[in-house]
Short mmCIF file of C-alpha atoms in Angstrom, two decimals:
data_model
loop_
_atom_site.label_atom_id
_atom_site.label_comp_id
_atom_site.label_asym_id
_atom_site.label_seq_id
_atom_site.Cartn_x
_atom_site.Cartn_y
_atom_site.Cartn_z
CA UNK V 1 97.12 88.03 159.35
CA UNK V 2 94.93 88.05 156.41
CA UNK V 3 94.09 84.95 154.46
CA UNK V 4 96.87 83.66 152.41
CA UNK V 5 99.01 86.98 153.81
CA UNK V 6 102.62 86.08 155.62
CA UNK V 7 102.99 87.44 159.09
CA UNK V 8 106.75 88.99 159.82
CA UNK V 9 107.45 89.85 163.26
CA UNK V 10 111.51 90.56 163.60
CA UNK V 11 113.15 91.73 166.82
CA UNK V 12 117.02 93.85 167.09
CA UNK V 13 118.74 93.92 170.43
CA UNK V 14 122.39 95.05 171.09
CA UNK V 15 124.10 97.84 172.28
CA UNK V 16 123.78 99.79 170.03
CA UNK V 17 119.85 100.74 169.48
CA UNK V 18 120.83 103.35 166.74
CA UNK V 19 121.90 100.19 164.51
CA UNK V 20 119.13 98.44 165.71
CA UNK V 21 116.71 101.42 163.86
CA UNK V 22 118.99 101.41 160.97
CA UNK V 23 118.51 97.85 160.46
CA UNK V 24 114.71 98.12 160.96
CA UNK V 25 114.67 100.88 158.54
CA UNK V 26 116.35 98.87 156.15
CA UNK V 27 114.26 95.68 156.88
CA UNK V 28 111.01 96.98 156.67
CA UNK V 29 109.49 98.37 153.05
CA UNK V 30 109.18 101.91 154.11
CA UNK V 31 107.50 102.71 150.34
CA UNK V 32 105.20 100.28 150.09
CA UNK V 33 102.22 101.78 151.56
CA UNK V 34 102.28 103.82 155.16
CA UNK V 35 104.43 103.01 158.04
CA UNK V 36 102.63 103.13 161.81
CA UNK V 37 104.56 102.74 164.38
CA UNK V 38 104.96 103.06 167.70
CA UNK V 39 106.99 104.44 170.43
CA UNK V 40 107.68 105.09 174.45
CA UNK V 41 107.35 109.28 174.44
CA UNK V 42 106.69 111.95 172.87
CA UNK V 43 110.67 112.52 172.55
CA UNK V 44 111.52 109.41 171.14
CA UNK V 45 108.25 109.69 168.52
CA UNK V 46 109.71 112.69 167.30
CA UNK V 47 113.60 111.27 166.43
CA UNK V 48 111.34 108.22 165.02
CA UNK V 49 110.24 110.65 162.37
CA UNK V 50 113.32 112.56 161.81
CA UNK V 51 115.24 109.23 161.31
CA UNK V 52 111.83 107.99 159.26
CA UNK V 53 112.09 110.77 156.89
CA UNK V 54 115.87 110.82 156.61
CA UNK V 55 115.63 107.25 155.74
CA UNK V 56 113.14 108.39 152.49
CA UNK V 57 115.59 111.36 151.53
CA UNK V 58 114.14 113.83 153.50
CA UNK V 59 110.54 112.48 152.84
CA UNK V 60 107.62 111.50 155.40
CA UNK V 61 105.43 110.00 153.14
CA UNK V 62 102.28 110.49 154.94
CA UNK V 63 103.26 107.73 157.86
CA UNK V 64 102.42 108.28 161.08
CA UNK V 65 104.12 108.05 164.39
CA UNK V 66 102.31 107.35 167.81
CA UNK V 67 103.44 107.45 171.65
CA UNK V 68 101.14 104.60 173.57
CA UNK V 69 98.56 106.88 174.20
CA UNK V 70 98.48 108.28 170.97
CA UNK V 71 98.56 104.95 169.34
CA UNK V 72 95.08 104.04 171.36
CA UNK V 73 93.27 107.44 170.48
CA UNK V 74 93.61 106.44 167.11
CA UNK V 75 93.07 102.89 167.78
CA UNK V 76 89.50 104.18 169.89
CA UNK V 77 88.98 106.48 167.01
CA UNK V 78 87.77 103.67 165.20
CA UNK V 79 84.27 103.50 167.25
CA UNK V 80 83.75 107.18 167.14
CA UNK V 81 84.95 110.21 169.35
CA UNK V 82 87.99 109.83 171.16
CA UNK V 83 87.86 111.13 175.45
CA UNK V 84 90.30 113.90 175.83
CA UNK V 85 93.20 112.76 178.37
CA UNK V 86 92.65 114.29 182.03
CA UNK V 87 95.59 117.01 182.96
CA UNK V 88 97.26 115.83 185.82
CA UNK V 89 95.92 118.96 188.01
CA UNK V 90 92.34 117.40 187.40
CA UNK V 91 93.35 113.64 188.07
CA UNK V 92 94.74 115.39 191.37
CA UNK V 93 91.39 117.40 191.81
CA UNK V 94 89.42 114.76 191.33
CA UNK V 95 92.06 112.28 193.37
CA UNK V 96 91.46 115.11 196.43
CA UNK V 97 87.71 115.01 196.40
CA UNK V 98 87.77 111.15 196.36
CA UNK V 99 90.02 111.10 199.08
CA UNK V 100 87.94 113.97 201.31
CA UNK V 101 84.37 111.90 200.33
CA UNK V 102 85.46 108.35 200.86
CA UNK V 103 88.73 108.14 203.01
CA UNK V 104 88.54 110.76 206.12
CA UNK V 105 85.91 111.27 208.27
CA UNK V 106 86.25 108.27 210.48
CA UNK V 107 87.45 106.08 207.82
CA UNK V 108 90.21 103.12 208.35
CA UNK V 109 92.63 105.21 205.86
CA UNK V 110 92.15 108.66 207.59
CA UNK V 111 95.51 108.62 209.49
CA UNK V 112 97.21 107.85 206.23
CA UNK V 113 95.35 109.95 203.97
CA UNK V 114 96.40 112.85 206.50
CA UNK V 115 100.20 112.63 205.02
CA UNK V 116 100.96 115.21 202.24
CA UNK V 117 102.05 113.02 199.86
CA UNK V 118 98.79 110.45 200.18
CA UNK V 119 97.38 111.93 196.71
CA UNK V 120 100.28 110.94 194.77
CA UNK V 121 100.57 107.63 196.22
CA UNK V 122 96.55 106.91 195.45
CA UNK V 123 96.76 108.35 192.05
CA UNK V 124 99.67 105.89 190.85
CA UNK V 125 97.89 102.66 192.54
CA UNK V 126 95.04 104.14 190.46
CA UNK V 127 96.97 103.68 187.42
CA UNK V 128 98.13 100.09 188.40
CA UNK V 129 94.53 99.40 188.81
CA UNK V 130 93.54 100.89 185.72
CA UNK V 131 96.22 99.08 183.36
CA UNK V 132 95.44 95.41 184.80
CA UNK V 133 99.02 95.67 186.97
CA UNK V 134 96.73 95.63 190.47
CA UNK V 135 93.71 94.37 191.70
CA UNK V 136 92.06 96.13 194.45
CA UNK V 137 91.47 93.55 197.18
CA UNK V 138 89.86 95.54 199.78
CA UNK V 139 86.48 96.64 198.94
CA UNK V 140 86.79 100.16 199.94
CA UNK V 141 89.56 100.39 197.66
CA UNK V 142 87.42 98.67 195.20
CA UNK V 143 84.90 101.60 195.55
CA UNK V 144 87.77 103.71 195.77
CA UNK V 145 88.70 102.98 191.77
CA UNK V 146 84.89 102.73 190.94
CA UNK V 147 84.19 105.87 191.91
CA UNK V 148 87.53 107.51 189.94
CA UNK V 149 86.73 106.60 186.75
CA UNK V 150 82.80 107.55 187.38
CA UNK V 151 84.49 110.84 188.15
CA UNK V 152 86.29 111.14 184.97
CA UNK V 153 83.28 109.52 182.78
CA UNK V 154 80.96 112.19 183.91
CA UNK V 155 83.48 115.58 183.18
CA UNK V 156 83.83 112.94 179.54
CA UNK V 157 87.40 112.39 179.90
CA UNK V 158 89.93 110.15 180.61
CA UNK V 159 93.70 108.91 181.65
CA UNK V 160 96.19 106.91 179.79
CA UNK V 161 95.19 103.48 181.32
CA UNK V 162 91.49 104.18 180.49
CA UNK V 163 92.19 105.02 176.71
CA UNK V 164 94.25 101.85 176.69
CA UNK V 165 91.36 99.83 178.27
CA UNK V 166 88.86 101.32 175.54
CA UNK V 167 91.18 100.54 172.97
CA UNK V 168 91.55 97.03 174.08
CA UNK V 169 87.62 96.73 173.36
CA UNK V 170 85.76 94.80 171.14
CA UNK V 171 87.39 94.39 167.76
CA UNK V 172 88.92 98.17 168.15
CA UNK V 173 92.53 97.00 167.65
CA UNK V 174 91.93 94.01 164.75
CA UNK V 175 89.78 97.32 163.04
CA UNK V 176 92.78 99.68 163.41
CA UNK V 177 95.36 96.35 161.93
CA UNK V 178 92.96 96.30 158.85
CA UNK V 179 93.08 99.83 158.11
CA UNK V 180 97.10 99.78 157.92
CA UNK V 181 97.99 99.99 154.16
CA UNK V 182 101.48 99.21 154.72
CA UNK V 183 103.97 97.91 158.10
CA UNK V 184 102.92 98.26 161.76
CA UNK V 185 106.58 99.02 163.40
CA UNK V 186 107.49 98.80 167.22
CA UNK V 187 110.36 100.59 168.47
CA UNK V 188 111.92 101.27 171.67
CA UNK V 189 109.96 99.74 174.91
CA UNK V 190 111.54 98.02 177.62
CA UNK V 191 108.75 97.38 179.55
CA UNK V 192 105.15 97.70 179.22
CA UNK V 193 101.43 96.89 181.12
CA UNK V 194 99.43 93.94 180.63
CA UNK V 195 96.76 95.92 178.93
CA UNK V 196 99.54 98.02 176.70
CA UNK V 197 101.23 95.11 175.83
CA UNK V 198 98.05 93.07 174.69
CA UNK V 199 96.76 96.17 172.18
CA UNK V 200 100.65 95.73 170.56
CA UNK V 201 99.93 91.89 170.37
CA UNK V 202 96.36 92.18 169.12
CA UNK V 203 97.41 95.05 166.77
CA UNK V 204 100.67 93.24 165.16
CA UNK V 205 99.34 89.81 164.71
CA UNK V 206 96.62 91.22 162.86
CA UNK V 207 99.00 93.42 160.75
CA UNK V 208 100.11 92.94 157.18
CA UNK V 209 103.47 93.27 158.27
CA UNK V 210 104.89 93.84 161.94
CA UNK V 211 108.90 94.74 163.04
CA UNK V 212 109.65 95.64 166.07
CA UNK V 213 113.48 96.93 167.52
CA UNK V 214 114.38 96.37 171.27
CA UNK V 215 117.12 99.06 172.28
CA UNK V 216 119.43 96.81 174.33
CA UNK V 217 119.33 98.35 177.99
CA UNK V 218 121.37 96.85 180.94
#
């Protein structure tokens, strides 16, 4: 936190996660400066602000509400232009031609990357990969990864875990803490990746003012 500032970091479990929100709401000063917060989807970002807003009658202020991926575009934003997310038909494309270059022909995966459903299964170890949940231990795999986000570097976009990775970098996240006139508020996640969980840590303990509300899930 800054120098001579007080760091508050509050969590609300139960069963009832609409109490839990009220009680944030009620905890955190919504009108002293702007609220950023953060949530799992784009469904639960929106009810954020409609429950936001209600709380300011009706009101939203000028604060801003992020899913993950939104939160580290505008955390990346911070270093200059932001990569625009692959669609999931081009992770597949580019999945495809990975798979046709480096794992047929010969290759000790060809009989599995013959099954139909070989694409999906690469592209989600892909994402492990990419948000620090896997590490490839086989060197073909290795160059497997490599040569993924090469792909998506050189058509200048990139995937969820990448924007999370970028925003991870440097100061990026300590920059984006300073610039918060107001609370930094998480809401909502029952589980997250290494690297998703680290930008929430590096971004709230460098906050002015941090809540966060844990919907009780059993």
């Amino acid at each position: 936190p800054p120098k001579g500032g007080t760091m508050h970091f509050t969590v609300y479990t139960g069963p009832d996660p609409e109490a839990c929100l009220a009680e944030l709401f009620r905890r955190t000063p919504l009108r002293a400066g702007t609220a950023v917060a953060v949530t799992p989807d784009a469904r639960s970002a929106s009810g954020f602000e409609r429950m936001l807003a209600s709380s300011l009658g009706g009101a939203f202020a000028g604060h801003r509400v992020y899913t993950m991926e939104g939160l580290a575009g505008a955390v990346c934003a911070q270093d200059g232009p932001v990569p625009e997310t692959a669609e999931p038909h081009i992770r597949r494309a580019l999945a495809g031609e990975i798979v046709k270059g480096r794992m047929m022909r010969g290759s000790a995966w060809e009989a599995l990357a013959a099954y139909p459903g070989f694409i999906d299964l690469l592209l989600s170890w892909l994402a492990d990969i990419r948000s620090g949940e896997a590490e490839p231990s086989d060197p073909g795999l290795a160059s497997v990864a490599a040569a993924y986000d090469s792909h998506l570097r050189r058509l200048g976009l990139s995937d969820h875990e990448g924007l999370v990775t970028l925003a991870n970098g440097g100061g990026l996240p300590e920059r984006f803490a300073g610039a918060i006139e107001g609370s930094f508020i998480i809401h909502g996640f029952t589980e997250l990746t290494r690297r998703q969980a680290l930008l929430l840590e590096r971004i709230s303990s460098s906050a002015r003012r941090a809540a966060a509300a844990v919907p009780h899930d059993p």
